[in-house]
Amino acid sequence: MSKVLQTVSNIGIIPVIAFNSTEEAVPLCKALVAGGLPAAEVTFRTACAEECIRTIAREVPEMLLGAGTVLTIDQADQAMAAGAKFIVAPGYDPKVTQHVIDKGGIMMPGTATAGEMQQAMNQGCEIVKYFPAEANGGVAMLKNIGAALKTCKWMCTGGVNSKNVNDYLGYPQIVAVGGTWMCKSDMIKAGEWDKITALCKEAVKTMLGFSLAHVGINCENEVEAQRAAKTLCTFFGFDYKPGNSSIFAGNAVECMKAPYLGKNGHIAIGTNNLDRAVYHLGRQGVEFDESTRKPKAIYLKGEVGGFAIHLVEK
């Protein structure tokens, strides 16, 4: 996957925006960045779209900009010249798609059927748009299609909201969703930038789904780990679960057979998606110990209260 598309996947939620004027462009995008969503699909539904993309690219360079509702080759050229890093269309037009690819751009054509998806994939599209997602059967439909098109990846828009966002992002072949619920047109017109920032933060929080997974206790040896785990199981009726390097007392406490990271042990924080969690925490300045990375786990650098912090994908 290209660097741009990997960033789209890491961000996870791409706000879809129809600007009313160029004056809205910079304050809205600064509100999105502050809320943890440094990306936008600026739709060509309004006449100021091209100039808004150009202004944002100049004034808010940390934004990853895409152009949406691109219907023609001319619009695609305008968007890319203005600074759009990816092009999104509501439908699949092979000519527009090929033009963007030939110019070295990234195209996400809109698709609704397996036939359109297959054609777009064979044309070289790494990700295709599924639109309108809910009206076309939502995640259940994509799971049926994905059983056959196992390498197809989707960005879903149309009916995605705060209540179903994790239904979509929980399916591995869906790499991102687009939505307007955190920056609706009436909020943009009213200049409610603080409200938009707050809604973006809530959207990121919902998407990442942080929760306490378990607490790890550093024991001196296997005998001490056995004793600690059995005591907890006796007290609270937890299941005794021995493993290679540790023993779990139920799912709540992990007793390490030898001291590991953290003075006292570790706190495991569960998340819906490890890569997205690392990306979003990294934007806040959190550092990770890459030497500890596993496919679905990684430790943060440092300690909190004598405990190492461990992210685990649910």
mmCIF file of N, CA and C in Angstrom, residues 102-177:
data_model
loop_
_atom_site.group_PDB
_atom_site.id
_atom_site.type_symbol
_atom_site.label_atom_id
_atom_site.label_comp_id
_atom_site.label_asym_id
_atom_site.label_seq_id
_atom_site.Cartn_x
_atom_site.Cartn_y
_atom_site.Cartn_z
ATOM 1 N N ASP A 102 -2.443 7.349 -14.691
ATOM 2 C CA ASP A 102 -1.379 7.690 -15.645
ATOM 3 C C ASP A 102 -0.588 8.919 -15.211
ATOM 4 N N LYS A 103 -1.240 9.813 -14.474
ATOM 5 C CA LYS A 103 -0.556 11.015 -13.997
ATOM 6 C C LYS A 103 0.154 10.780 -12.666
ATOM 7 N N GLY A 104 0.149 9.544 -12.198
ATOM 8 C CA GLY A 104 0.831 9.216 -10.959
ATOM 9 C C GLY A 104 0.017 9.499 -9.713
ATOM 10 N N GLY A 105 -1.291 9.736 -9.892
ATOM 11 C CA GLY A 105 -2.155 10.023 -8.759
ATOM 12 C C GLY A 105 -2.776 8.765 -8.178
ATOM 13 N N ILE A 106 -3.477 8.944 -7.085
ATOM 14 C CA ILE A 106 -4.171 7.848 -6.406
ATOM 15 C C ILE A 106 -5.658 8.033 -6.612
ATOM 16 N N MET A 107 -6.293 7.009 -7.163
ATOM 17 C CA MET A 107 -7.711 7.084 -7.496
ATOM 18 C C MET A 107 -8.503 6.089 -6.658
ATOM 19 N N MET A 108 -9.589 6.580 -6.052
ATOM 20 C CA MET A 108 -10.542 5.719 -5.354
ATOM 21 C C MET A 108 -11.899 5.880 -6.025
ATOM 22 N N PRO A 109 -12.165 5.102 -7.047
ATOM 23 C CA PRO A 109 -13.466 5.229 -7.719
ATOM 24 C C PRO A 109 -14.585 4.648 -6.875
ATOM 25 N N GLY A 110 -15.758 5.208 -7.018
ATOM 26 C CA GLY A 110 -16.917 4.682 -6.308
ATOM 27 C C GLY A 110 -17.404 3.401 -6.943
ATOM 28 N N THR A 111 -17.667 2.403 -6.103
ATOM 29 C CA THR A 111 -18.144 1.105 -6.601
ATOM 30 C C THR A 111 -19.280 0.613 -5.711
ATOM 31 N N ALA A 112 -20.162 -0.165 -6.320
ATOM 32 C CA ALA A 112 -21.277 -0.727 -5.563
ATOM 33 C C ALA A 112 -21.466 -2.210 -5.823
ATOM 34 N N THR A 113 -20.791 -2.739 -6.834
ATOM 35 C CA THR A 113 -20.940 -4.147 -7.189
ATOM 36 C C THR A 113 -19.579 -4.821 -7.274
ATOM 37 N N ALA A 114 -19.594 -6.138 -7.176
ATOM 38 C CA ALA A 114 -18.349 -6.896 -7.280
ATOM 39 C C ALA A 114 -17.699 -6.684 -8.647
ATOM 40 N N GLY A 115 -18.517 -6.535 -9.688
ATOM 41 C CA GLY A 115 -17.976 -6.326 -11.030
ATOM 42 C C GLY A 115 -17.203 -5.027 -11.128
ATOM 43 N N GLU A 116 -17.765 -3.947 -10.586
ATOM 44 C CA GLU A 116 -17.062 -2.663 -10.613
ATOM 45 C C GLU A 116 -15.787 -2.727 -9.786
ATOM 46 N N MET A 117 -15.855 -3.386 -8.644
ATOM 47 C CA MET A 117 -14.682 -3.498 -7.784
ATOM 48 C C MET A 117 -13.572 -4.272 -8.476
ATOM 49 N N GLN A 118 -13.938 -5.358 -9.124
ATOM 50 C CA GLN A 118 -12.940 -6.178 -9.813
ATOM 51 C C GLN A 118 -12.278 -5.409 -10.941
ATOM 52 N N GLN A 119 -13.077 -4.671 -11.707
ATOM 53 C CA GLN A 119 -12.506 -3.870 -12.791
ATOM 54 C C GLN A 119 -11.543 -2.810 -12.249
ATOM 55 N N ALA A 120 -11.946 -2.128 -11.193
ATOM 56 C CA ALA A 120 -11.098 -1.085 -10.624
ATOM 57 C C ALA A 120 -9.803 -1.669 -10.069
ATOM 58 N N MET A 121 -9.897 -2.813 -9.410
ATOM 59 C CA MET A 121 -8.700 -3.475 -8.894
ATOM 60 C C MET A 121 -7.756 -3.835 -10.030
ATOM 61 N N ASN A 122 -8.311 -4.414 -11.108
ATOM 62 C CA ASN A 122 -7.490 -4.822 -12.244
ATOM 63 C C ASN A 122 -6.890 -3.627 -12.972
ATOM 64 N N GLN A 123 -7.507 -2.460 -12.795
ATOM 65 C CA GLN A 123 -6.974 -1.246 -13.417
ATOM 66 C C GLN A 123 -5.844 -0.641 -12.597
ATOM 67 N N GLY A 124 -5.675 -1.113 -11.363
ATOM 68 C CA GLY A 124 -4.564 -0.648 -10.543
ATOM 69 C C GLY A 124 -4.938 0.132 -9.309
ATOM 70 N N CYS A 125 -6.230 0.163 -8.942
ATOM 71 C CA CYS A 125 -6.659 0.893 -7.756
ATOM 72 C C CYS A 125 -6.383 0.054 -6.505
ATOM 73 N N GLU A 126 -5.616 0.603 -5.573
ATOM 74 C CA GLU A 126 -5.301 -0.124 -4.341
ATOM 75 C C GLU A 126 -6.487 -0.141 -3.383
ATOM 76 N N ILE A 127 -7.257 0.943 -3.369
ATOM 77 C CA ILE A 127 -8.454 1.044 -2.540
ATOM 78 C C ILE A 127 -9.587 1.563 -3.403
ATOM 79 N N VAL A 128 -10.771 1.008 -3.236
ATOM 80 C CA VAL A 128 -11.928 1.524 -3.947
ATOM 81 C C VAL A 128 -12.933 2.045 -2.930
ATOM 82 N N LYS A 129 -13.728 2.988 -3.357
ATOM 83 C CA LYS A 129 -14.771 3.536 -2.499
ATOM 84 C C LYS A 129 -16.011 2.651 -2.608
ATOM 85 N N TYR A 130 -16.662 2.404 -1.477
ATOM 86 C CA TYR A 130 -17.943 1.704 -1.470
ATOM 87 C C TYR A 130 -19.002 2.737 -1.130
ATOM 88 N N PHE A 131 -19.860 3.034 -2.105
ATOM 89 C CA PHE A 131 -20.797 4.148 -1.953
ATOM 90 C C PHE A 131 -22.077 3.881 -2.731
ATOM 91 N N PRO A 132 -23.242 4.251 -2.154
ATOM 92 C CA PRO A 132 -23.445 4.600 -0.747
ATOM 93 C C PRO A 132 -23.476 3.351 0.111
ATOM 94 N N ALA A 133 -22.670 3.306 1.125
ATOM 95 C CA ALA A 133 -22.401 2.070 1.857
ATOM 96 C C ALA A 133 -23.650 1.464 2.492
ATOM 97 N N GLU A 134 -24.334 2.199 3.326
ATOM 98 C CA GLU A 134 -25.481 1.641 4.034
ATOM 99 C C GLU A 134 -26.602 1.262 3.074
ATOM 100 N N ALA A 135 -26.853 2.118 2.097
ATOM 101 C CA ALA A 135 -27.935 1.847 1.144
ATOM 102 C C ALA A 135 -27.667 0.615 0.294
ATOM 103 N N ASN A 136 -26.390 0.248 0.144
ATOM 104 C CA ASN A 136 -26.028 -0.907 -0.673
ATOM 105 C C ASN A 136 -25.811 -2.177 0.149
ATOM 106 N N GLY A 137 -26.198 -2.147 1.406
ATOM 107 C CA GLY A 137 -26.097 -3.377 2.197
ATOM 108 C C GLY A 137 -25.067 -3.350 3.293
ATOM 109 N N GLY A 138 -24.281 -2.271 3.363
ATOM 110 C CA GLY A 138 -23.345 -2.099 4.464
ATOM 111 C C GLY A 138 -22.283 -3.163 4.591
ATOM 112 N N VAL A 139 -21.852 -3.376 5.825
ATOM 113 C CA VAL A 139 -20.753 -4.304 6.090
ATOM 114 C C VAL A 139 -21.121 -5.729 5.696
ATOM 115 N N ALA A 140 -22.368 -6.119 5.910
ATOM 116 C CA ALA A 140 -22.778 -7.488 5.584
ATOM 117 C C ALA A 140 -22.565 -7.784 4.104
ATOM 118 N N MET A 141 -22.879 -6.808 3.252
ATOM 119 C CA MET A 141 -22.666 -7.001 1.817
ATOM 120 C C MET A 141 -21.184 -7.125 1.499
ATOM 121 N N LEU A 142 -20.353 -6.277 2.121
ATOM 122 C CA LEU A 142 -18.923 -6.332 1.832
ATOM 123 C C LEU A 142 -18.296 -7.628 2.320
ATOM 124 N N LYS A 143 -18.802 -8.176 3.410
ATOM 125 C CA LYS A 143 -18.271 -9.461 3.881
ATOM 126 C C LYS A 143 -18.573 -10.566 2.872
ATOM 127 N N ASN A 144 -19.726 -10.503 2.239
ATOM 128 C CA ASN A 144 -20.046 -11.474 1.191
ATOM 129 C C ASN A 144 -19.146 -11.297 -0.020
ATOM 130 N N ILE A 145 -18.963 -10.038 -0.439
ATOM 131 C CA ILE A 145 -18.099 -9.764 -1.595
ATOM 132 C C ILE A 145 -16.645 -10.079 -1.268
ATOM 133 N N GLY A 146 -16.217 -9.711 -0.035
ATOM 134 C CA GLY A 146 -14.830 -9.914 0.363
ATOM 135 C C GLY A 146 -14.423 -11.368 0.417
ATOM 136 N N ALA A 147 -15.396 -12.251 0.578
ATOM 137 C CA ALA A 147 -15.069 -13.680 0.572
ATOM 138 C C ALA A 147 -14.498 -14.111 -0.772
ATOM 139 N N ALA A 148 -14.925 -13.414 -1.841
ATOM 140 C CA ALA A 148 -14.410 -13.713 -3.180
ATOM 141 C C ALA A 148 -13.272 -12.768 -3.569
ATOM 142 N N LEU A 149 -13.429 -11.470 -3.260
ATOM 143 C CA LEU A 149 -12.400 -10.481 -3.594
ATOM 144 C C LEU A 149 -11.537 -10.243 -2.356
ATOM 145 N N LYS A 150 -10.710 -11.217 -2.024
ATOM 146 C CA LYS A 150 -9.974 -11.192 -0.765
ATOM 147 C C LYS A 150 -8.916 -10.105 -0.695
ATOM 148 N N THR A 151 -8.457 -9.603 -1.836
ATOM 149 C CA THR A 151 -7.438 -8.549 -1.824
ATOM 150 C C THR A 151 -8.032 -7.162 -2.015
ATOM 151 N N CYS A 152 -9.338 -7.083 -2.135
ATOM 152 C CA CYS A 152 -9.988 -5.785 -2.319
ATOM 153 C C CYS A 152 -10.025 -5.040 -0.981
ATOM 154 N N LYS A 153 -9.746 -3.744 -1.037
ATOM 155 C CA LYS A 153 -9.804 -2.904 0.156
ATOM 156 C C LYS A 153 -10.720 -1.721 -0.125
ATOM 157 N N TRP A 154 -11.476 -1.330 0.903
ATOM 158 C CA TRP A 154 -12.499 -0.316 0.699
ATOM 159 C C TRP A 154 -12.352 0.868 1.645
ATOM 160 N N MET A 155 -12.761 2.045 1.133
ATOM 161 C CA MET A 155 -13.109 3.180 1.977
ATOM 162 C C MET A 155 -14.614 3.362 1.810
ATOM 163 N N CYS A 156 -15.336 3.332 2.924
ATOM 164 C CA CYS A 156 -16.790 3.339 2.872
ATOM 165 C C CYS A 156 -17.352 4.694 3.270
ATOM 166 N N THR A 157 -18.265 5.215 2.462
ATOM 167 C CA THR A 157 -18.967 6.450 2.796
ATOM 168 C C THR A 157 -20.436 6.289 2.436
ATOM 169 N N GLY A 158 -21.251 7.108 3.082
ATOM 170 C CA GLY A 158 -22.683 7.045 2.819
ATOM 171 C C GLY A 158 -23.394 6.284 3.917
ATOM 172 N N GLY A 159 -23.862 6.996 4.940
ATOM 173 C CA GLY A 159 -24.561 6.356 6.038
ATOM 174 C C GLY A 159 -23.679 5.918 7.183
ATOM 175 N N VAL A 160 -22.374 6.185 7.113
ATOM 176 C CA VAL A 160 -21.472 5.847 8.222
ATOM 177 C C VAL A 160 -21.584 6.943 9.277
ATOM 178 N N ASN A 161 -21.683 6.553 10.538
ATOM 179 C CA ASN A 161 -21.854 7.533 11.609
ATOM 180 C C ASN A 161 -21.212 7.018 12.894
ATOM 181 N N SER A 162 -21.389 7.778 13.974
ATOM 182 C CA SER A 162 -20.741 7.433 15.240
ATOM 183 C C SER A 162 -21.231 6.106 15.811
ATOM 184 N N LYS A 163 -22.416 5.680 15.431
ATOM 185 C CA LYS A 163 -22.978 4.439 15.980
ATOM 186 C C LYS A 163 -22.485 3.189 15.250
ATOM 187 N N ASN A 164 -22.189 3.313 13.949
ATOM 188 C CA ASN A 164 -21.799 2.120 13.190
ATOM 189 C C ASN A 164 -20.361 2.153 12.682
ATOM 190 N N VAL A 165 -19.605 3.184 13.060
ATOM 191 C CA VAL A 165 -18.256 3.333 12.513
ATOM 192 C C VAL A 165 -17.388 2.106 12.783
ATOM 193 N N ASN A 166 -17.514 1.520 13.983
ATOM 194 C CA ASN A 166 -16.670 0.364 14.298
ATOM 195 C C ASN A 166 -17.181 -0.926 13.672
ATOM 196 N N ASP A 167 -18.447 -0.949 13.261
ATOM 197 C CA ASP A 167 -18.922 -2.088 12.474
ATOM 198 C C ASP A 167 -18.148 -2.151 11.160
ATOM 199 N N TYR A 168 -17.922 -0.982 10.578
ATOM 200 C CA TYR A 168 -17.168 -0.922 9.319
ATOM 201 C C TYR A 168 -15.681 -1.156 9.556
ATOM 202 N N LEU A 169 -15.089 -0.392 10.460
ATOM 203 C CA LEU A 169 -13.644 -0.478 10.652
ATOM 204 C C LEU A 169 -13.226 -1.798 11.305
ATOM 205 N N GLY A 170 -14.171 -2.533 11.864
ATOM 206 C CA GLY A 170 -13.858 -3.824 12.439
ATOM 207 C C GLY A 170 -13.652 -4.925 11.417
ATOM 208 N N TYR A 171 -14.015 -4.653 10.141
ATOM 209 C CA TYR A 171 -13.799 -5.629 9.077
ATOM 210 C C TYR A 171 -12.469 -5.307 8.408
ATOM 211 N N PRO A 172 -11.480 -6.204 8.444
ATOM 212 C CA PRO A 172 -10.109 -5.876 8.038
ATOM 213 C C PRO A 172 -9.958 -5.313 6.625
ATOM 214 N N GLN A 173 -10.834 -5.682 5.699
ATOM 215 C CA GLN A 173 -10.681 -5.187 4.330
ATOM 216 C C GLN A 173 -11.188 -3.753 4.163
ATOM 217 N N ILE A 174 -11.842 -3.218 5.173
ATOM 218 C CA ILE A 174 -12.250 -1.809 5.156
ATOM 219 C C ILE A 174 -11.146 -1.017 5.846
ATOM 220 N N VAL A 175 -10.436 -0.200 5.100
ATOM 221 C CA VAL A 175 -9.264 0.495 5.644
ATOM 222 C C VAL A 175 -9.612 1.869 6.202
ATOM 223 N N ALA A 176 -10.748 2.425 5.817
ATOM 224 C CA ALA A 176 -11.133 3.743 6.309
ATOM 225 C C ALA A 176 -12.604 3.975 5.993
ATOM 226 N N VAL A 177 -13.162 4.974 6.672
ATOM 227 C CA VAL A 177 -14.526 5.404 6.370
ATOM 228 C C VAL A 177 -14.511 6.913 6.166
#
